[in-house]
mmCIF file of C-alpha atoms in Angstrom:
data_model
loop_
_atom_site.group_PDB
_atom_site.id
_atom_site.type_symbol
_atom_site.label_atom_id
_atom_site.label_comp_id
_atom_site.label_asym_id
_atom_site.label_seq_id
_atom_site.Cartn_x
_atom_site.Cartn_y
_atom_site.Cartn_z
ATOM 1 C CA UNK A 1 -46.261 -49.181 35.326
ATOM 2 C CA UNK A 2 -47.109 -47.375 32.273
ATOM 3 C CA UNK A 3 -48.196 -44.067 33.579
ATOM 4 C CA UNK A 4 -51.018 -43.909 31.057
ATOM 5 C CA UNK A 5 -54.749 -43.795 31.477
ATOM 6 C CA UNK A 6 -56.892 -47.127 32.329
ATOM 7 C CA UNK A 7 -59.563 -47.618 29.930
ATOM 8 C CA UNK A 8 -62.683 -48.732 31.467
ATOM 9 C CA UNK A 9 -64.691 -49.370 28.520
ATOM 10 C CA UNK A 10 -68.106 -48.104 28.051
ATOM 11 C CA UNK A 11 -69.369 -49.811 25.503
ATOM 12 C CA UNK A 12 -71.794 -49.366 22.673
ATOM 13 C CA UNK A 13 -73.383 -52.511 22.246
ATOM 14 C CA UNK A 14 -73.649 -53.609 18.304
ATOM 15 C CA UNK A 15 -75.381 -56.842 17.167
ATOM 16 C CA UNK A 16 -72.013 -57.340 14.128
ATOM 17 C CA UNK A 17 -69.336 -55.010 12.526
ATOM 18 C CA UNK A 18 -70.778 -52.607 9.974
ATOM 19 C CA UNK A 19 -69.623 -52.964 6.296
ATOM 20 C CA UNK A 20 -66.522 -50.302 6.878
ATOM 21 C CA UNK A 21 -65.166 -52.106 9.935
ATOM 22 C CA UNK A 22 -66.220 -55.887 7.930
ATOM 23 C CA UNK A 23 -63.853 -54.219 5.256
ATOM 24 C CA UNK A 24 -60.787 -53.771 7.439
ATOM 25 C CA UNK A 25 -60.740 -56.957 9.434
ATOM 26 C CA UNK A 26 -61.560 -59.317 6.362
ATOM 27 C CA UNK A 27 -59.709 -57.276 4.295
ATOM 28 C CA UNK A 28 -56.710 -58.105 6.447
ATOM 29 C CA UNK A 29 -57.050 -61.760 6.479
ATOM 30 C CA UNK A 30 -58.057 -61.672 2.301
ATOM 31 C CA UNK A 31 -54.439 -60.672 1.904
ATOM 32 C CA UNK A 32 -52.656 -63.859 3.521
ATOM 33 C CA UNK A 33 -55.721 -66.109 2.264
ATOM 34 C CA UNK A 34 -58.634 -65.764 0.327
ATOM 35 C CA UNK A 35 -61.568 -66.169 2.648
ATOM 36 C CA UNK A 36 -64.933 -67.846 1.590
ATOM 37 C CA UNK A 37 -68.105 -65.461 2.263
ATOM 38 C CA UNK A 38 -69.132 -68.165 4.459
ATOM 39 C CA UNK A 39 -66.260 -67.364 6.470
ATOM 40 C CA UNK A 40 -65.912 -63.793 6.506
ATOM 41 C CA UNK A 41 -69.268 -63.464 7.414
ATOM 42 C CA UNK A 42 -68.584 -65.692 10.374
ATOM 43 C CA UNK A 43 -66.088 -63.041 11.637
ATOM 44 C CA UNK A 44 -68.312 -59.968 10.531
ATOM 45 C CA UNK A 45 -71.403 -61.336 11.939
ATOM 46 C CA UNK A 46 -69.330 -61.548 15.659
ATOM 47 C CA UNK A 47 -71.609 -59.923 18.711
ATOM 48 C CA UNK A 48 -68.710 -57.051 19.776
ATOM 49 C CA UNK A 49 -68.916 -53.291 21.878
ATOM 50 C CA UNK A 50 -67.528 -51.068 20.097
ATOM 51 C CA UNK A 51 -65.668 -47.814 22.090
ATOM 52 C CA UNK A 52 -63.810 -44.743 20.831
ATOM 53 C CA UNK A 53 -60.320 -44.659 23.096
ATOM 54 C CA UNK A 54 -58.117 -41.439 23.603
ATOM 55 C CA UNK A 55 -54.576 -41.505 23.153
ATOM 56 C CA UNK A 56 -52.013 -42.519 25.834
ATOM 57 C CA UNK A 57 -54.404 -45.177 27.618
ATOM 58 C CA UNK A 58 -53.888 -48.543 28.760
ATOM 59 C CA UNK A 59 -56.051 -51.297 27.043
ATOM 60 C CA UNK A 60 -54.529 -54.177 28.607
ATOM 61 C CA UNK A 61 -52.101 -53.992 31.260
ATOM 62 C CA UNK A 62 -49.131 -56.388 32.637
ATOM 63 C CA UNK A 63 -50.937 -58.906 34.859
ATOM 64 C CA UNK A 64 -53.893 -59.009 33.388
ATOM 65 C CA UNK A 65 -56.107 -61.871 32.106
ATOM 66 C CA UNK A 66 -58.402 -60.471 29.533
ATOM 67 C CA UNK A 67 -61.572 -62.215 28.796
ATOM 68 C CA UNK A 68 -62.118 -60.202 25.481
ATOM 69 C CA UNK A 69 -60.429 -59.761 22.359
ATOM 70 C CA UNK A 70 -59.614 -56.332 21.113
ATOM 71 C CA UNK A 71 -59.983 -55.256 17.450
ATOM 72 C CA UNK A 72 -58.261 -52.034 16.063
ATOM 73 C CA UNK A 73 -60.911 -50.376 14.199
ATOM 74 C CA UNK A 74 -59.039 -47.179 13.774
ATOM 75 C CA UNK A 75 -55.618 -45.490 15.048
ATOM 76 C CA UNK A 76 -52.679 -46.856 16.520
ATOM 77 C CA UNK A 77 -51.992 -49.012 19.858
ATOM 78 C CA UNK A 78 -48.822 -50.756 20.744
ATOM 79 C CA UNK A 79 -47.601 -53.644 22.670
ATOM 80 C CA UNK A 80 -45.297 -52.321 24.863
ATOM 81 C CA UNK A 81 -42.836 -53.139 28.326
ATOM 82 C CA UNK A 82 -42.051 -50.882 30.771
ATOM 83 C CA UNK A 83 -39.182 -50.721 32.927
ATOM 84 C CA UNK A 84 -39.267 -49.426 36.783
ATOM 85 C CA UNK A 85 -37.455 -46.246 35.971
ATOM 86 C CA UNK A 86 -40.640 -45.734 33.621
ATOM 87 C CA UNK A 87 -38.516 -46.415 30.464
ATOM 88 C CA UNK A 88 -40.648 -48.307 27.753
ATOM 89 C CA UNK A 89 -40.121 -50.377 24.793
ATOM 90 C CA UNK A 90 -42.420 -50.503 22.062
ATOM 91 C CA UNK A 91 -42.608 -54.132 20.678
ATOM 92 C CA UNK A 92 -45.439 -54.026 18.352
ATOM 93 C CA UNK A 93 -47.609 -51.601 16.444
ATOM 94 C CA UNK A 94 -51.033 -52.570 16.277
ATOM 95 C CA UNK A 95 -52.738 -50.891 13.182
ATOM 96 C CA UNK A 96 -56.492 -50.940 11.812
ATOM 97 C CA UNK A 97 -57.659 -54.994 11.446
ATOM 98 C CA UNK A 98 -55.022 -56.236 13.905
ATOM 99 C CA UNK A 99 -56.830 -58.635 16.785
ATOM 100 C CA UNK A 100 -55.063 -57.564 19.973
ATOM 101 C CA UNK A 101 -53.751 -60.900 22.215
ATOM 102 C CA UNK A 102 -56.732 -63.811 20.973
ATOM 103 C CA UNK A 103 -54.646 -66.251 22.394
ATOM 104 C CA UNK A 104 -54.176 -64.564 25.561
ATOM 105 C CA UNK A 105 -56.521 -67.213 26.919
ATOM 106 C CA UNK A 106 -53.926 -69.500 27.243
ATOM 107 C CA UNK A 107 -51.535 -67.697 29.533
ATOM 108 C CA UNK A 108 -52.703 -66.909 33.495
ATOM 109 C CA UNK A 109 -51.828 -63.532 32.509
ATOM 110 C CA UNK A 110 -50.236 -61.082 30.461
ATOM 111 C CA UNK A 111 -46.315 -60.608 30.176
ATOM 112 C CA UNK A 112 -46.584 -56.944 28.475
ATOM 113 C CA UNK A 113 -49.264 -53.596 28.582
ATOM 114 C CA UNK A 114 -51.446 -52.503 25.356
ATOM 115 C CA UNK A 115 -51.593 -48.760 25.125
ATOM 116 C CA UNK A 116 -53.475 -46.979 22.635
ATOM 117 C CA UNK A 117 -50.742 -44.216 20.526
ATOM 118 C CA UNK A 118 -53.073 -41.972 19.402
ATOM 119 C CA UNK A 119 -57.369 -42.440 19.488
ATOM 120 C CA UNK A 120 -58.605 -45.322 18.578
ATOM 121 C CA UNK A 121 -62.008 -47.083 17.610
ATOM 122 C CA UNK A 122 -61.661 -50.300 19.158
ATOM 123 C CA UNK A 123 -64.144 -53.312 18.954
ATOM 124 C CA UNK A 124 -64.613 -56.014 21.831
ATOM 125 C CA UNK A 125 -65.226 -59.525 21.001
ATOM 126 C CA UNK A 126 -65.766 -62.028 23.307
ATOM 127 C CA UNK A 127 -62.812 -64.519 23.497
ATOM 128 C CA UNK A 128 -66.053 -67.721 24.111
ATOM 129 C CA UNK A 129 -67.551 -66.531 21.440
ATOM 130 C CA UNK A 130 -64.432 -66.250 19.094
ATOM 131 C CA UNK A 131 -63.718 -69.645 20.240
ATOM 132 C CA UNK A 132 -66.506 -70.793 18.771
ATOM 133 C CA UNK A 133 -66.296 -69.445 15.562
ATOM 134 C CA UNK A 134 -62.733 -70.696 14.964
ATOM 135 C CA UNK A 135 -64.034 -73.974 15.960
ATOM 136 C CA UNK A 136 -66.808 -73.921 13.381
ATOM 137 C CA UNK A 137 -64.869 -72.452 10.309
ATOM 138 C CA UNK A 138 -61.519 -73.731 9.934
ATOM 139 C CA UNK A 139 -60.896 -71.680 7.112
ATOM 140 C CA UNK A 140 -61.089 -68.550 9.723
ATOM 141 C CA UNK A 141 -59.337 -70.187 12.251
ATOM 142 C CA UNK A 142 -56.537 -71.208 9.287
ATOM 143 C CA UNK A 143 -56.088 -67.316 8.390
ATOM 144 C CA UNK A 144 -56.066 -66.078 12.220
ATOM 145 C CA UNK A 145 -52.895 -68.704 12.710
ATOM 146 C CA UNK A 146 -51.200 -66.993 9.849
ATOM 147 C CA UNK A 147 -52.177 -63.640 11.468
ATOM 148 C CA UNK A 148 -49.795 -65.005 14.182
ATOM 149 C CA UNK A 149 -47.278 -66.251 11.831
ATOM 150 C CA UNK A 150 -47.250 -62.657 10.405
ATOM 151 C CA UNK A 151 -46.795 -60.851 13.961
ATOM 152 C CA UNK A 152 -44.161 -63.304 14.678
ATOM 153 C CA UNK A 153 -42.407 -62.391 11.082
ATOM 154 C CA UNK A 154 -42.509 -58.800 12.236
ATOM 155 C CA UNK A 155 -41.187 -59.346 15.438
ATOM 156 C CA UNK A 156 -37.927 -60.877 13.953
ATOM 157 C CA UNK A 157 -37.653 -58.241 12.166
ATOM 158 C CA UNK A 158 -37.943 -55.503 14.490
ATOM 159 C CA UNK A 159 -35.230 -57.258 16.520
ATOM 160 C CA UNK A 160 -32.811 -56.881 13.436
ATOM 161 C CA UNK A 161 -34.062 -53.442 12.812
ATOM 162 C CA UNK A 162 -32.506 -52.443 16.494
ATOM 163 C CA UNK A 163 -29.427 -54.967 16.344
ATOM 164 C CA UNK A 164 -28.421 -54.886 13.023
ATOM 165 C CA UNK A 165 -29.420 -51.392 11.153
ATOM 166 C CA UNK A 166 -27.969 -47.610 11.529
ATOM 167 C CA UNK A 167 -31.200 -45.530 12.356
ATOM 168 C CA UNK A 168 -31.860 -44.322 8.913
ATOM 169 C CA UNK A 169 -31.781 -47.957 7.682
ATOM 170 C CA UNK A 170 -34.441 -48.586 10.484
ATOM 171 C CA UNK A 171 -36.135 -45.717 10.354
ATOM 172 C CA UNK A 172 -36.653 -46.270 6.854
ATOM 173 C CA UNK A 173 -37.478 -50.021 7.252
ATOM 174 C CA UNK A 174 -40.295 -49.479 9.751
ATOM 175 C CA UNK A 175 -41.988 -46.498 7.614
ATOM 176 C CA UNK A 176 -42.110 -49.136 4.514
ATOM 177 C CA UNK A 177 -43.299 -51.819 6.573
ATOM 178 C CA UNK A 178 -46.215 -49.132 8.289
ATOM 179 C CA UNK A 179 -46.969 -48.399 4.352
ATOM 180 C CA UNK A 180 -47.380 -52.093 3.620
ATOM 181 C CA UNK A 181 -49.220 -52.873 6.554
ATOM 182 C CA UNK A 182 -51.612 -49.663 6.070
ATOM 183 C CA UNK A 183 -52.278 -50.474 2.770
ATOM 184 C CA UNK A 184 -53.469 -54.053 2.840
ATOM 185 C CA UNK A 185 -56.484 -52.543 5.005
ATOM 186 C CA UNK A 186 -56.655 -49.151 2.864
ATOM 187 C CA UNK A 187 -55.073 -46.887 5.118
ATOM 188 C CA UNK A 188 -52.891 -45.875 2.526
ATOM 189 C CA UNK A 189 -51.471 -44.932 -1.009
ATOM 190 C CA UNK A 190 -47.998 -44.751 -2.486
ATOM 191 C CA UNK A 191 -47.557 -41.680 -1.249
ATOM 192 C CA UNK A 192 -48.170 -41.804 2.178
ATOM 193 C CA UNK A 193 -50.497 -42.596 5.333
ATOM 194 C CA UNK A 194 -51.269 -41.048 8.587
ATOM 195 C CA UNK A 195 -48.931 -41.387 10.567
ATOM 196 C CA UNK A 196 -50.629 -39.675 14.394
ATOM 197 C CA UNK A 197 -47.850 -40.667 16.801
ATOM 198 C CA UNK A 198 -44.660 -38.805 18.521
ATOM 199 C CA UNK A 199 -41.178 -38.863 18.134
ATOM 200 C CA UNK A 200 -40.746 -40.142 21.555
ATOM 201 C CA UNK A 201 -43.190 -43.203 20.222
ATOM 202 C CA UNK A 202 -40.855 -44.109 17.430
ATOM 203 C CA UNK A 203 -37.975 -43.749 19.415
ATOM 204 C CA UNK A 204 -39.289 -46.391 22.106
ATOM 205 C CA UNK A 205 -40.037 -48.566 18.468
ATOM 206 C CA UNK A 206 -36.497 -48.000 16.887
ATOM 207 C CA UNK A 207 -34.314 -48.004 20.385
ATOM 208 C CA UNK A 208 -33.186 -43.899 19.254
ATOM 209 C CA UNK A 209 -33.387 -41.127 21.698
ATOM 210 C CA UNK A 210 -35.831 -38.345 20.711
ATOM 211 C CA UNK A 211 -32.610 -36.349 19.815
ATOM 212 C CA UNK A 212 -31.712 -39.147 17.169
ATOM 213 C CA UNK A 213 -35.204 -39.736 15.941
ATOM 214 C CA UNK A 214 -34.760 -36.136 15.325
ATOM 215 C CA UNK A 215 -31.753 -36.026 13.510
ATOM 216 C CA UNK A 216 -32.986 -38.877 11.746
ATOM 217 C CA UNK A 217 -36.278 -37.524 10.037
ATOM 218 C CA UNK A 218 -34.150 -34.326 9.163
ATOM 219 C CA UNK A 219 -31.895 -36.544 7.076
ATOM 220 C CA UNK A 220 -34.882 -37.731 5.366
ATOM 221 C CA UNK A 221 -36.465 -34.280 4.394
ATOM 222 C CA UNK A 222 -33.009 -33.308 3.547
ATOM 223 C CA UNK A 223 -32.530 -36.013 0.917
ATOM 224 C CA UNK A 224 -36.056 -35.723 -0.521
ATOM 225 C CA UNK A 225 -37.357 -39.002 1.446
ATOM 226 C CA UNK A 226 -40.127 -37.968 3.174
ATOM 227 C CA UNK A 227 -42.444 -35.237 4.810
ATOM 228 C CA UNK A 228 -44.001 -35.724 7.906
ATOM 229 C CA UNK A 229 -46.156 -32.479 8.447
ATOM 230 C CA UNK A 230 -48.702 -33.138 11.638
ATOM 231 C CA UNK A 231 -50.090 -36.422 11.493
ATOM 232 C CA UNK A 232 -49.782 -37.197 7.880
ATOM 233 C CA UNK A 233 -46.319 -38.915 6.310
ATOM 234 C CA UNK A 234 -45.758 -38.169 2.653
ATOM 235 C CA UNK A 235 -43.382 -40.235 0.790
ATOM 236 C CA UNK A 236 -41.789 -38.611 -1.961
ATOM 237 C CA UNK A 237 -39.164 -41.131 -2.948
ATOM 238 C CA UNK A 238 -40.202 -44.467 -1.947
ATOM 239 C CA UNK A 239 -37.833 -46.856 -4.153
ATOM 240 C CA UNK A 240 -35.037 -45.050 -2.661
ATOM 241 C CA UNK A 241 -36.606 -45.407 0.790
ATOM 242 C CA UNK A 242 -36.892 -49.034 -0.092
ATOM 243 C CA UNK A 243 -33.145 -49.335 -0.756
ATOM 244 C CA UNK A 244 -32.167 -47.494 1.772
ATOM 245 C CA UNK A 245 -34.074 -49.865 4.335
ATOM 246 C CA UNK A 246 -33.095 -53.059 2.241
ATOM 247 C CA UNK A 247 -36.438 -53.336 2.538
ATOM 248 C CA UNK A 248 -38.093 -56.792 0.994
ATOM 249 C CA UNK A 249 -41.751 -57.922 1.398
ATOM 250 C CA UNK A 250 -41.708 -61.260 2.212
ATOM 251 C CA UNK A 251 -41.533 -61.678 5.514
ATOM 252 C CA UNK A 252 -44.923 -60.213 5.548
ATOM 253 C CA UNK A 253 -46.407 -62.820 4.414
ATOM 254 C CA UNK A 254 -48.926 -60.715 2.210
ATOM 255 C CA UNK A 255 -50.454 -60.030 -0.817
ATOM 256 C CA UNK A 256 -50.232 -56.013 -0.430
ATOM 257 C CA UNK A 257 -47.077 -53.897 -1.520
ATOM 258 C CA UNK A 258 -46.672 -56.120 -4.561
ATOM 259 C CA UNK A 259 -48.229 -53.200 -6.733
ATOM 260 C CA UNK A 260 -45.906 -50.475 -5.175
ATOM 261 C CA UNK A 261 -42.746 -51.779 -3.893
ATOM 262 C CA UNK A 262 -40.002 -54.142 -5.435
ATOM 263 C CA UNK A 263 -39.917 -57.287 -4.352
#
């Protein structure tokens, strides 16, 4: 059990995604393939409630079979396992434009929880009616399958990231991957992003105690790397960070970075 908050959502009821939260999610899918208007406007023009989320609650929990897909609007949320001693694992960070588990449908129910990191606006689209858009605009359904591809890219990743790197090498990999991510749905610059989660939450992402999460962001402000002063990260060296991480954009899958970061 994840100890968190159950969200019950209380929903404001919108007729289809107003142009700022159209920009994220089609924004997202414009950088693995350009959409058609015909398309996007599929996806835009989706029926959805809409609810702002605290921090620390519990979208979607193990066992569950969710009838509804979640959109991140705003802030972050995390897939996430928990163990019986209460010990969790962060396996995914679900940013702004990320659809949260729309294939869910075809499992009885759900092997992990979705908790929210910090608050979040988060959008609720029925999983019929998405359905039925996919089926009528393969185009849309085409750049939601390489959505997946993406997630699954990440994934691989992360698993090297905990197997393979020393925690500055990870540390450093997952804050260039947050920048890429963050700035395909213009959440962020070269020099930095928000960044409104613990130490204890990167920790459960990287595999490090607090005490070496810690240790770890001191070597970075020591050597000029970043500055992460309340909720906002600033990156004041980010081809070293780059190097550092062996950091290299193509298992994204994406069109963003390619401006800031070598490839």
């Amino acid at each position: 059990m994840s100890g968190f908050k159950r969200v019950e959502p209380i929903r404001i009821p919108v007729p289809q995604l107003n142009q700022h939260h159209r920009h994220v999610l089609i924004r997202k899918l414009d950088r693995l393939i350009p959409l058609a208007e015909i398309d996007a406007s599929a996806l835009a023009n989706l029926s959805v409630g809409m609810r702002q989320v605290g921090p620390r609650t519990d979208l979607l929990h193990e066992g569950d079979t969710p009838d509804e897909v979640i959109l991140m609007l705003d802030g972050f949320a995390a897939r996430c396992k928990f163990q019986p001693t209460g010990k969790r694992q962060i396996l995914a960070h679900l940013l702004p434009g990320d659809l949260c588990e729309p294939d869910a449908g075809y499992l009885s129910r759900l092997d992990f929880s979705v908790c929210t990191l910090s608050a979040c606006m988060v959008a609720f689209i029925s999983r019929r009616a998405l359905a039925s858009t996919l089926e009528r605009y393969p185009a849309t359904a085409h750049a939601l399958r390489l959505v997946k591809l993406q997630e699954e890219a990440i994934s691989r990743e992360w698993l090297v990231n905990v197997g393979c790197r020393s925690a500055l090498e990870r540390m450093a990999h997952l804050l260039c991957e947050l920048l890429v991510r963050l700035q395909a749905v213009g959440f962020a610059t070269r020099d930095g992003y928000g960044l409104p989660i613990t130490q204890q939450d990167l920790g459960d992402t990287l595999g490090l105690s607090n005490v070496h999460v810690n240790r770890t962001l001191k070597v970075m402000r020591d050597q000029n790397l970043v500055e992460w002063r309340g909720r906002q990260l600033k990156i004041l060296d980010l081809s070293r960070l780059q190097v550092i991480a062996a950091f290299k954009l193509g298992y994204l899958h994406s069109t963003a970075g390619h401006d800031i970061l070598a490839q």
